[in-house]
Steps between C-alpha positions, in 0.01 A plus 500: 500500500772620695415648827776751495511625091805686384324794471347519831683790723400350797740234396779657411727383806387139455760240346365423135673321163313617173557285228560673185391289174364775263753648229411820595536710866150582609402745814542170754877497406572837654208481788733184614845702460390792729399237744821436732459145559358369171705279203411521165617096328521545131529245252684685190819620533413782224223620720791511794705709299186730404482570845833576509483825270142580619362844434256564798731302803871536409562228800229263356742218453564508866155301565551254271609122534542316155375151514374331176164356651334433175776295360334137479196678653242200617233531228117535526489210212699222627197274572497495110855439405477175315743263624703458143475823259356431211796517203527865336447370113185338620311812693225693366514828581785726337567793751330567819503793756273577832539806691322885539449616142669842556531708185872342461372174465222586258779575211625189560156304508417716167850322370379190572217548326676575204718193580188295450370644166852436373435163618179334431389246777696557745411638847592762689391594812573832684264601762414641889360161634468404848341121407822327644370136304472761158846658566644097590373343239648776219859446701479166443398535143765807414784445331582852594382715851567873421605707753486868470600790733137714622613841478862553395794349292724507808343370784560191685430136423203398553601139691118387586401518152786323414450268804136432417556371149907344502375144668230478201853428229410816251762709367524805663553841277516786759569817469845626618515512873731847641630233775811326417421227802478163305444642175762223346315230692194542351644516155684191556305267786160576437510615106412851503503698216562908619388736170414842525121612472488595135602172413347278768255343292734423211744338755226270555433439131797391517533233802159342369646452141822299668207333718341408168803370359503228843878722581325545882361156535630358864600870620154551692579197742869647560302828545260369737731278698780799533222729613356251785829431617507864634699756639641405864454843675587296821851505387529852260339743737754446806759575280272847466393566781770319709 
């Protein structure tokens, strides 16, 4: 716990960063702004330009640095990451997701059910679960890890999901992301399949048929191997930040 919050007055002249990673502004983000010698670091660039047309503090922006921190996040389940993916036509599990159940995600858990009853046998698994060996051992098994936005259709990616499951080799189907940072680099490095939320689970459907048909065979190790190589922020972010 930090001995100097955000929201405590008594602090308000001391140098702080706050580290924005939620995809929406909560009470913190304007304690910080009022505070003359605290930095809010952001990691969408759709949440920067929120800020930039914000209601409540017109100068919002003004506090903000955009750095994409949770790009290639380190992930709580690497211990588990098995050292060669096993091949997508061979998993056992059809679609997985893990992440807070908001009332968002529940239409798209109630699709999968429906996915499921369409096809006999096959599993399905979207759940809040905090058993990282549970949530490793679906990625491993998923031919597809779901990723859908908590609250809103435009909202920014959510890179630590995506982080968390991308060195396991399942197809990601994500919801559209409102950033435009590396969109196209998903899509064509590590596979990703954008669809909008009404047809989410059908853009799955999809993927795992072509999986079925042994059309992704060999494109979980390029996945894998792509991801691990990483992004060199030693090199981009001087050409930021200078």
């Amino acid at each position: 716990r930090s001995p100097c919050t955000i929201s405590d007055e008594k602090c308000r002249n001391v140098p702080r960063i706050f580290i924005q990673t939620e995809q929406y502004f909560k009470p913190h983000i304007y304690a910080c702004h009022e505070s003359p010698d605290c930095i809010i670091i952001d990691f969408a660039e759709f949440n920067y330009v929120k800020a930039q047309h914000d209601g409540i503090a017109a100068d919002l922006f003004e506090s903000f640095v955009l750095l994409p921190v949770m790009h290639q996040n380190p992930s709580r389940i690497s211990e588990y990451e098995p050292p060669i993916p096993v091949t997508l036509s061979n998993r056992t599990v059809d679609i997985s997701f893990f992440g807070e159940m908001t009332n968002r995600r529940k239409f798209f858990a109630q699709e999968g059910g429906k996915y499921k009853e369409s096809h006999p046998g096959r599993h399905v698994v979207i759940q809040k679960n905090h058993r990282i060996a549970f949530v490793a051992h679906h990625y491993k098994e998923s031919k597809v890890c779901l990723l859908a936005h908590s609250y809103n259709s435009k909202s920014g990616g959510e890179y630590h999901r995506l982080s968390e499951f991308a060195r396991f080799g399942c197809v990601p189907v994500m919801e559209h992301f409102s950033d435009r940072i590396g969109l196209d680099v998903y899509e064509q490095c590590a596979e990703a399949v954008f669809e909008n939320s009404t047809n989410l689970i059908g853009a799955a459907a999809d993927v795992i048929a072509k999986i079925d048909e042994g059309l992704y065979d060999g494109r979980e190790r390029r996945m894998v191997d792509w991801w691990k190589t990483g992004v060199h922020w030693e090199r981009i972010l001087p050409t930021v930040f200078g």
